[in-house]
XYZ file of N, CA and C in Angstrom:
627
model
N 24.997 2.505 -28.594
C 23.743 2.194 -27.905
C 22.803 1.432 -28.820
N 22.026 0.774 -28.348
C 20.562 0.420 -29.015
C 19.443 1.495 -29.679
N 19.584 0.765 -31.207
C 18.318 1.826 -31.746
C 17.336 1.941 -31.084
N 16.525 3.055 -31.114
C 15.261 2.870 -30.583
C 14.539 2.059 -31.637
N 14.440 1.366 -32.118
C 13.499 0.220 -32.523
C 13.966 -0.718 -31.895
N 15.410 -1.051 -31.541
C 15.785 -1.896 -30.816
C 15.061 -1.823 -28.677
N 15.074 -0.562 -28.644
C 14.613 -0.108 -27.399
C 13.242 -0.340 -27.400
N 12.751 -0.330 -27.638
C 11.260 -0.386 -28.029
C 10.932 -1.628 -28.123
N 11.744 -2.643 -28.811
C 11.256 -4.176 -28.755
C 11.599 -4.899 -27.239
N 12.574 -4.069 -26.771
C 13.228 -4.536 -25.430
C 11.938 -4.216 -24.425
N 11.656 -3.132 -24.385
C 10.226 -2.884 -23.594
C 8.767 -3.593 -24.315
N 8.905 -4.160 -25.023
C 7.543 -5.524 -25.554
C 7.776 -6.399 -24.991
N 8.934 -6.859 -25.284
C 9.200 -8.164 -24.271
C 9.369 -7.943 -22.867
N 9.699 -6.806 -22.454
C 9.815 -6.866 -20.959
C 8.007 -6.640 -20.106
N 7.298 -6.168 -21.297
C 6.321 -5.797 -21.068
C 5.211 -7.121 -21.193
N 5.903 -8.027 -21.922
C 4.896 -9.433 -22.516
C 4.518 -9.981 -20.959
N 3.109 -10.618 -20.615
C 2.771 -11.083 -19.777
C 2.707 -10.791 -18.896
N 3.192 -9.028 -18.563
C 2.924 -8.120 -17.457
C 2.608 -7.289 -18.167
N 1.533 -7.075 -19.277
C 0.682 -6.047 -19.732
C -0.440 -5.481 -18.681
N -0.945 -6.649 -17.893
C -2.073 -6.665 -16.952
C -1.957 -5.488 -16.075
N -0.725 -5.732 -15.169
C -0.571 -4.876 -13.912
C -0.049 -3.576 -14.403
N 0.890 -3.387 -15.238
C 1.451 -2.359 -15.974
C -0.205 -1.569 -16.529
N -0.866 -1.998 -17.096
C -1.966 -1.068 -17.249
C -2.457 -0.550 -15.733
N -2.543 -0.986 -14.303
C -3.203 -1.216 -13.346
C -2.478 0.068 -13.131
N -1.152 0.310 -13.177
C -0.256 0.847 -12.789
C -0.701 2.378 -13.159
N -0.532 2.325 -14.624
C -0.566 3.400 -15.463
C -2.320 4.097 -14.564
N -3.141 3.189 -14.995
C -4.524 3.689 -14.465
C -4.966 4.416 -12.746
N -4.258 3.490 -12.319
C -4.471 4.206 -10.815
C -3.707 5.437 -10.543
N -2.054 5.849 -11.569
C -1.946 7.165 -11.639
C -2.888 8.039 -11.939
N -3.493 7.194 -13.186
C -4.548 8.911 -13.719
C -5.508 8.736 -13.067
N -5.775 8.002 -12.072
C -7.453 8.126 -11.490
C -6.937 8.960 -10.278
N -5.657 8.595 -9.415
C -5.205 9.446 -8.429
C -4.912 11.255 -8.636
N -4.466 11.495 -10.057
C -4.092 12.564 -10.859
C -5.180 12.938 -10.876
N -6.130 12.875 -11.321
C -7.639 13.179 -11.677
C -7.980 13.771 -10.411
N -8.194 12.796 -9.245
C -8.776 12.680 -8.012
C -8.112 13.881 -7.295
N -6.732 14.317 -7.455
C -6.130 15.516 -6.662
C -6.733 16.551 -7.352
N -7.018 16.559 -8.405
C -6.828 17.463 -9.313
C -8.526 18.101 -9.132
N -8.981 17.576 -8.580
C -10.766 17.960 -8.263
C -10.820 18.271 -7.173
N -9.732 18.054 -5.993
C -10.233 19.035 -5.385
C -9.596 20.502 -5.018
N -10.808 21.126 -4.537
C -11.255 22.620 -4.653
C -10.054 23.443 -3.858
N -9.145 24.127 -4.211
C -8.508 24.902 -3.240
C -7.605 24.942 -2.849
N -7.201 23.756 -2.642
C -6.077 22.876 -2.150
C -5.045 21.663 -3.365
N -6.053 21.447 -4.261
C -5.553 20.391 -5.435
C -4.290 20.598 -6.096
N -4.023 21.931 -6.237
C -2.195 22.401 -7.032
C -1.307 22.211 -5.610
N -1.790 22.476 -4.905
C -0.719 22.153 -3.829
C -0.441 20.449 -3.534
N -1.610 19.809 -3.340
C -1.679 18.424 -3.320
C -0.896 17.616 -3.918
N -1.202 18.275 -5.646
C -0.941 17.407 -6.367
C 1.075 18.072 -6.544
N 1.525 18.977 -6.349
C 3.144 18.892 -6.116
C 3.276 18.521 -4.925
N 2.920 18.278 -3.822
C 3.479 17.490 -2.790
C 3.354 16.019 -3.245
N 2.344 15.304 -3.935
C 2.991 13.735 -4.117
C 3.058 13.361 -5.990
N 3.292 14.550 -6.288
C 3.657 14.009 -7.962
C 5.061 13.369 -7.949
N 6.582 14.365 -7.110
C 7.624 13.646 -7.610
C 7.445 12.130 -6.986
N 6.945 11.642 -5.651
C 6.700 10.306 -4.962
C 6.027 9.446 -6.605
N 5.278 10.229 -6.811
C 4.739 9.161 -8.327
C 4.785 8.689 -9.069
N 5.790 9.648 -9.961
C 6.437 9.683 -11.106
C 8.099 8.580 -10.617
N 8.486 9.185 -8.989
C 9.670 8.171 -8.876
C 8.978 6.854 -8.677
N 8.028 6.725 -8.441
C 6.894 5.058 -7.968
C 6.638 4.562 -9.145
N 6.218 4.980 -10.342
C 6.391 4.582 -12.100
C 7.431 4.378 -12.765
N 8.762 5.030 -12.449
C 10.219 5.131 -13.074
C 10.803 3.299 -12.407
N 10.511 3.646 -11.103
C 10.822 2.249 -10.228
C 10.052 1.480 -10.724
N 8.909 1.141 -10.690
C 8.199 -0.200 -11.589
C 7.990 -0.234 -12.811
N 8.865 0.432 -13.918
C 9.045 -0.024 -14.824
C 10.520 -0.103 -15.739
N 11.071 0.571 -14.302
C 12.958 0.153 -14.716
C 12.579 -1.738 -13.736
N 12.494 -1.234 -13.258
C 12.363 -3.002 -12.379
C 11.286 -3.979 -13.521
N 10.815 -3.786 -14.234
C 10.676 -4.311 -15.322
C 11.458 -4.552 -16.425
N 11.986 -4.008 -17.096
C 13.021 -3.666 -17.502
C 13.750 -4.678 -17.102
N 14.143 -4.674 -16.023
C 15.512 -5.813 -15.169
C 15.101 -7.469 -14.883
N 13.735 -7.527 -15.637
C 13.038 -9.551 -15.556
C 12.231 -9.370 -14.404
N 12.229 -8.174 -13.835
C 11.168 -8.420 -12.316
C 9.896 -8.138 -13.005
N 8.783 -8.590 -11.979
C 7.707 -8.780 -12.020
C 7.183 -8.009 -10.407
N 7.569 -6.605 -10.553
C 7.145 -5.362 -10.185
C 5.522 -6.087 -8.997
N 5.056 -5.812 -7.867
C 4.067 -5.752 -7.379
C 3.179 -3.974 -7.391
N 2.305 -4.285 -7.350
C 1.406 -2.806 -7.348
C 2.524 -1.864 -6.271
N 2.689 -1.990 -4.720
C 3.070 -1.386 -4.197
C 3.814 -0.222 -4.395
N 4.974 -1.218 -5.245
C 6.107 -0.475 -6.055
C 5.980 1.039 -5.990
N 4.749 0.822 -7.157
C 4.244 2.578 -7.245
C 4.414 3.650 -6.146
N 4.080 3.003 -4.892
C 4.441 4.375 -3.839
C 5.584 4.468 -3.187
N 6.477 3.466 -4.008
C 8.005 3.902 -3.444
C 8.469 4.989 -2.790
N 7.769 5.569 -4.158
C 8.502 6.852 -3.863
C 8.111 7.886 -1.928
N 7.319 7.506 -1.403
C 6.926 8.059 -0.532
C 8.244 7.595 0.595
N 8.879 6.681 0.006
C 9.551 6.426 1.793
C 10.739 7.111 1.392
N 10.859 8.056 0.450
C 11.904 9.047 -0.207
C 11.422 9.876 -0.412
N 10.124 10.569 0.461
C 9.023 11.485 0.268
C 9.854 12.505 0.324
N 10.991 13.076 1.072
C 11.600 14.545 0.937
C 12.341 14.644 -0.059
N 13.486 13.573 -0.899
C 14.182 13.803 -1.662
C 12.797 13.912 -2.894
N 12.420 12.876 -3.306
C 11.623 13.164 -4.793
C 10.930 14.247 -5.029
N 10.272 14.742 -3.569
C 9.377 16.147 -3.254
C 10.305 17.284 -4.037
N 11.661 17.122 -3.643
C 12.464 18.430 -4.068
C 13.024 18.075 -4.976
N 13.394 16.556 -5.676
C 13.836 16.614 -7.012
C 12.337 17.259 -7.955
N 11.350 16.806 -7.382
C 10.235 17.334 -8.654
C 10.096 18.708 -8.902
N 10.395 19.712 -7.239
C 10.215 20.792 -7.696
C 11.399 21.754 -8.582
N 12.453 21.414 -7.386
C 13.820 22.154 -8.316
C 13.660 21.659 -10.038
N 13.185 20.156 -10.445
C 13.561 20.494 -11.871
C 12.218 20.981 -13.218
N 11.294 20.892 -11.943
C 10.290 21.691 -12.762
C 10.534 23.037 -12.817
N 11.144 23.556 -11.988
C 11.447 24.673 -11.599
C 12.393 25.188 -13.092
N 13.642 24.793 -13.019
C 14.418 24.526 -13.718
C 13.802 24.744 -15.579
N 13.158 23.460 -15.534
C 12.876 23.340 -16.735
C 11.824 24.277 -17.473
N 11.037 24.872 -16.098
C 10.373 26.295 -16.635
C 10.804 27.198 -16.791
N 12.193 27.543 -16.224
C 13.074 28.665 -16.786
C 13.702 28.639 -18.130
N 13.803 27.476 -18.263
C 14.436 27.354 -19.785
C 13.458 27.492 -20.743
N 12.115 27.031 -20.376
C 11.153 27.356 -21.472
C 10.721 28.919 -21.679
N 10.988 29.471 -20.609
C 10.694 31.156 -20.237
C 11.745 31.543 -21.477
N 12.905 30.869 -22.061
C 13.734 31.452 -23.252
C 12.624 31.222 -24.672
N 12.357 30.003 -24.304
C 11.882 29.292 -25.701
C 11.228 27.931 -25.341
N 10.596 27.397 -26.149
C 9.642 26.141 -25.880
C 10.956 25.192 -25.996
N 11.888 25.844 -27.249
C 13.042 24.440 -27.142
C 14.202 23.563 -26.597
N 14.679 25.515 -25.646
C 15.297 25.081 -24.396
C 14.938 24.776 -23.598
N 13.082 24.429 -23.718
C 12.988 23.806 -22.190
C 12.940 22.461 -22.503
N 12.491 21.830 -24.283
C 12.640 20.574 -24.014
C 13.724 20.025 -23.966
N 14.985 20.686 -24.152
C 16.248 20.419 -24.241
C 16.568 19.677 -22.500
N 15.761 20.842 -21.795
C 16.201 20.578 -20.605
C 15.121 19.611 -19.713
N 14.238 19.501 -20.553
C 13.396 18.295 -19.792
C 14.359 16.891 -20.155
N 15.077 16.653 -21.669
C 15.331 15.502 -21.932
C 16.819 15.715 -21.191
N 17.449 16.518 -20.526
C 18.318 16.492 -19.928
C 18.583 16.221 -18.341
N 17.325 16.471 -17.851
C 17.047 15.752 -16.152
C 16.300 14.844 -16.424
N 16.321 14.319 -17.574
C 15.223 13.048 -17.605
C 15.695 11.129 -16.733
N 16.664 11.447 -16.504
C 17.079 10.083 -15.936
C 17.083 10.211 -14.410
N 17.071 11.594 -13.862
C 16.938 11.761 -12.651
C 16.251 11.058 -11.250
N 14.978 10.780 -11.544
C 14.366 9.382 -10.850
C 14.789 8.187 -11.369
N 15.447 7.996 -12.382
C 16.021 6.473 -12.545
C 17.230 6.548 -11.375
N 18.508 7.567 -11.503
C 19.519 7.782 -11.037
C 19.243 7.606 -9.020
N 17.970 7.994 -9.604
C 17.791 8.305 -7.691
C 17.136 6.840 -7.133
N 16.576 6.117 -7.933
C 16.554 4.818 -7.650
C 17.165 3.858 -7.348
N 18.105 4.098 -8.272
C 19.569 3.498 -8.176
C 20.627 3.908 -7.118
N 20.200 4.629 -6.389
C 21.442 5.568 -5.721
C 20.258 6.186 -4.801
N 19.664 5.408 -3.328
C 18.571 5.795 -2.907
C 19.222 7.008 -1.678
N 20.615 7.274 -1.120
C 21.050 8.122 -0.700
C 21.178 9.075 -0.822
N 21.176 9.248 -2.270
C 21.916 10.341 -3.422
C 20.770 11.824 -3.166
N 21.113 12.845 -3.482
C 20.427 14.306 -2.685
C 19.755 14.493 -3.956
N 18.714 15.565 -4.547
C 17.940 15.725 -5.593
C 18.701 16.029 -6.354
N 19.714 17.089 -5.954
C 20.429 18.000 -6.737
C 21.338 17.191 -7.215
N 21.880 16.245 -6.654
C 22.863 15.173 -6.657
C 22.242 14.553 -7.819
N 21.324 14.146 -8.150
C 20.439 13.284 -8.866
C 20.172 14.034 -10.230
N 19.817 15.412 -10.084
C 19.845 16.209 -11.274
C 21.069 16.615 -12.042
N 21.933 16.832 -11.290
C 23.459 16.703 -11.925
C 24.037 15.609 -12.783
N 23.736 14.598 -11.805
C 23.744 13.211 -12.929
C 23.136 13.152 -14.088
N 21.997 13.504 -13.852
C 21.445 13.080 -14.780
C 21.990 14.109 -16.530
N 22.507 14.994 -15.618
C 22.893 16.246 -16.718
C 24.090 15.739 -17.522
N 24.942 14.879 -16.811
C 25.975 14.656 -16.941
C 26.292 13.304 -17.641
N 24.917 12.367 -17.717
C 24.792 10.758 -18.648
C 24.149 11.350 -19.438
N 23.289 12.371 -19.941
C 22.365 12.840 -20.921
C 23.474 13.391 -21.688
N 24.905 13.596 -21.740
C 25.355 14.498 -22.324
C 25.748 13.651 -23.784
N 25.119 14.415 -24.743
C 25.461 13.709 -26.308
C 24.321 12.478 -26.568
N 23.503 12.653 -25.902
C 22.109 11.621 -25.646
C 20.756 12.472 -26.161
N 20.860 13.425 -25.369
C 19.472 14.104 -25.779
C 18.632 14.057 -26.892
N 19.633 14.258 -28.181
C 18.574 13.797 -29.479
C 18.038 12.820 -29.420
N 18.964 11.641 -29.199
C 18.600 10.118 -29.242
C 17.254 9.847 -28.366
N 17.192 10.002 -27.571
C 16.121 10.240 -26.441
C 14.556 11.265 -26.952
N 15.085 12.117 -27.753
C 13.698 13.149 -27.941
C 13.428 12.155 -29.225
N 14.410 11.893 -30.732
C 13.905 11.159 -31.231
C 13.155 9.640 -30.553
N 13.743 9.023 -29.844
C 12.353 7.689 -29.356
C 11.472 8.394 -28.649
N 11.566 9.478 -28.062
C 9.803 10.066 -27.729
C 9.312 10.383 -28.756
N 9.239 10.541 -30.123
C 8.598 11.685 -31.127
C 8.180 9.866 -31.421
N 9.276 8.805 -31.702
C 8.559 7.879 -32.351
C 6.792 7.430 -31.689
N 6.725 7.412 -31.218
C 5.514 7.097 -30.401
C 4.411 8.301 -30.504
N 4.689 9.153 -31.530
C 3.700 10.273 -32.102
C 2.389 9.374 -32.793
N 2.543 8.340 -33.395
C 1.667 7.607 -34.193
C 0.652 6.799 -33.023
N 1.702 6.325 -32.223
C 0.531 5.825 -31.073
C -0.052 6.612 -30.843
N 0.285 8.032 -30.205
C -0.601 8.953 -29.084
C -1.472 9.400 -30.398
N -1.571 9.512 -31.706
C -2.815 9.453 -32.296
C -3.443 8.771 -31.810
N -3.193 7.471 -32.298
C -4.369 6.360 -32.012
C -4.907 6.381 -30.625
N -4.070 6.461 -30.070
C -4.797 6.862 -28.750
C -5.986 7.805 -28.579
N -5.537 9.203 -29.160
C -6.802 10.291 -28.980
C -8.007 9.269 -30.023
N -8.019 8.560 -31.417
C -9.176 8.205 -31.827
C -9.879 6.728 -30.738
N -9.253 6.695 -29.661
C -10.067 5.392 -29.043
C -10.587 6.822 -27.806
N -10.101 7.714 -27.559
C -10.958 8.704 -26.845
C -10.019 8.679 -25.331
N -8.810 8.269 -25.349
C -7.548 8.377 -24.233
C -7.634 7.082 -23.575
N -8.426 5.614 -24.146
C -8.158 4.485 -23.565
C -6.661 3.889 -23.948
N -6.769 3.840 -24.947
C -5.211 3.609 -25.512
C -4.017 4.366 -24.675
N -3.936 5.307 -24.112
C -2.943 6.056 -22.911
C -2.790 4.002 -22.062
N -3.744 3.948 -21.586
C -3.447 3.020 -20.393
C -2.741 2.160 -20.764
N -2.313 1.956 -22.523
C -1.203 0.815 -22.621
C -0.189 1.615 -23.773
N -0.096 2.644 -24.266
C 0.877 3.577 -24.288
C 1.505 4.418 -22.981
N 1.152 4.840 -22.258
C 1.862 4.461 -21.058
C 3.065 3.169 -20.765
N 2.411 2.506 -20.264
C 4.074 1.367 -20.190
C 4.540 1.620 -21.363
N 4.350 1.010 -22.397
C 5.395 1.099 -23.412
C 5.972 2.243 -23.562
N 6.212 3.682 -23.389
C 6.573 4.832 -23.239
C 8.157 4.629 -21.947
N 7.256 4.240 -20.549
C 7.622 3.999 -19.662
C 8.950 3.285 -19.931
N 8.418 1.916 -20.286
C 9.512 0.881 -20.107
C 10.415 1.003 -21.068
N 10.336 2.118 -22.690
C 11.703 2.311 -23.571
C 11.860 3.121 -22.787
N 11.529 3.787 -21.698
C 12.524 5.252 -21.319
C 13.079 4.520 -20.483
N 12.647 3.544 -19.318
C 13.367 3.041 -18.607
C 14.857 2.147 -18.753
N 14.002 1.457 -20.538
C 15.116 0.130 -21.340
C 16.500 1.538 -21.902
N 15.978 2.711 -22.346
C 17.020 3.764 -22.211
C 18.186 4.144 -21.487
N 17.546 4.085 -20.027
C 18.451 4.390 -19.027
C 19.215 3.194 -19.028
N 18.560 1.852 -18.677
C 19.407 0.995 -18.784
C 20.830 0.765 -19.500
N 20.484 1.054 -21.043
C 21.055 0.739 -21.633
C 22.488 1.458 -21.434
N 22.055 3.136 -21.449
C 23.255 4.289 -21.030
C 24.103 3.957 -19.840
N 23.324 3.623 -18.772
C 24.016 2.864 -17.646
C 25.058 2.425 -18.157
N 24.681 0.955 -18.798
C 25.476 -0.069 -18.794
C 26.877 -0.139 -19.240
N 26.504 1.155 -20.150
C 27.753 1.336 -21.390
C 28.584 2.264 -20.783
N 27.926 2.614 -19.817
C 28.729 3.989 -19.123
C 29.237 3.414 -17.696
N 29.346 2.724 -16.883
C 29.598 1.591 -16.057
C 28.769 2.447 -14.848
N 27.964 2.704 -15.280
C 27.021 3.748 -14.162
C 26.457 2.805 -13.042
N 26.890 2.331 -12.353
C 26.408 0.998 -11.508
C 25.429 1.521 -10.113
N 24.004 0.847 -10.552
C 23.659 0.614 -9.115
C 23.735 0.801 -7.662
N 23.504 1.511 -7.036
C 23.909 1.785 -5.758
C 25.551 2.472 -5.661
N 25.725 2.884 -6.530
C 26.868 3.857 -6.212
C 26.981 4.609 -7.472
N 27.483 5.597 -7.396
C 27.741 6.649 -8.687
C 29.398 6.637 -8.873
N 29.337 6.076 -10.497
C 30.686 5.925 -11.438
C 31.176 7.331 -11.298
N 32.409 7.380 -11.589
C 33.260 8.580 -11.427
C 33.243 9.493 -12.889
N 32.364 9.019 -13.879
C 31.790 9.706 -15.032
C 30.965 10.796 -14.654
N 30.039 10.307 -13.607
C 28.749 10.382 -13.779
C 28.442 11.139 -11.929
N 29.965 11.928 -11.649
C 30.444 12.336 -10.075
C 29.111 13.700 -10.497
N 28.307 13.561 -9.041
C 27.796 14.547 -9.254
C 28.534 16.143 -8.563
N 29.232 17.129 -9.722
C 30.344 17.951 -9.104
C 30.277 18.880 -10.371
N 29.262 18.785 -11.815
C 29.027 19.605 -12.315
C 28.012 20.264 -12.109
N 28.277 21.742 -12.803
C 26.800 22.704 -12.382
C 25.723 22.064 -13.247
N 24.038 22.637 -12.521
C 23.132 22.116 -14.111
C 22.871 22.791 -14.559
């Protein structure tokens, strides 16, 4: 695979000259995040009925970056016209990944970086069932996971700098976060013949997670 320094330059350039909207992107999540999140009563429920739609609406416009496109705003609410599958991929693997932390903080990040391709997979494969999608993803993560937690830790130096500009810096750490996790998947794909609109016989979703 590609170093993550190599991953990381792949998402600069994919990111060059669509810095603009990619911030637009990142920002109208946290103003929408924010905005559920205030109101009174109802806001935890709100905000898990359209987080997985969100997070799959960010994974999609910035793997489609990633691929030479030039992503429109819309993108972002992809995820809604897959409003039942992403709804239940978000909860089963939050679900999931809070049981593993219920052992320890480290099996759960084990198991966050292990359903982590799951909205890529389900993008790619817009038929494909949550569970279907979480399996996969269990199953291309396998012998990956370090590789993957190391390029998140690299980006420890940004999210400083970020807290000293007071969380403006998020709005363009964001994409770049985004688009190596996305230039990630890509890359595993490729090498793994994980193709697009159908699921490789590697990658059969038929193991447990």
């Amino acid at each position: 695979m590609y170093s993550n320094w190599e991953l990381r330059a792949i998402a600069r350039k994919s990111l060059s000259g669509a810095w603009g909207m990619a911030v637009l992107v990142v920002l109208l999540y946290a103003i929408i995040a924010t905005a559920i999140g205030s109101i009174p009563f109802f806001g935890g429920i709100v905000g898990i009925l359209v987080a997985g739609p969100l997070i799959f609406g960010l994974c999609a416009y910035f793997l489609r970056t990633v691929r030479g496109e030039r992503p429109d705003l819309p993108v972002m609410f992809s995820g809604f016209q897959q409003f039942g599958s992403t709804l239940v991929l978000y909860i089963v693997s939050s679900i999931l990944i809070f049981l593993w932390t219920l052992l320890l903080i480290i099996p759960g990040i084990i198991a966050s970086l292990r359903y982590s391709m799951a909205y890529f997979i389900m993008h790619d494969n817009p038929g494909i069932s949550a569970l279907d999608a979480i399996r996969a993803s269990k199953e291309m993560m396998h012998g990956y996971k370090g590789k993957l937690f190391l390029l998140m830790l690299s980006f420890i130096g940004w999210a400083i700098l970020c807290v000293i500009t007071f969380g403006i810096g998020y709005l363009w750490l964001g994409p770049y976060v985004y688009t190596s996790l996305a230039a990630f998947y890509e890359d595993l794909r490729s090498r793994h013949q994980f193709t697009p609109g159908g699921m490789a016989d590697p990658y059969h979703p038929s193991a447990p997670m």
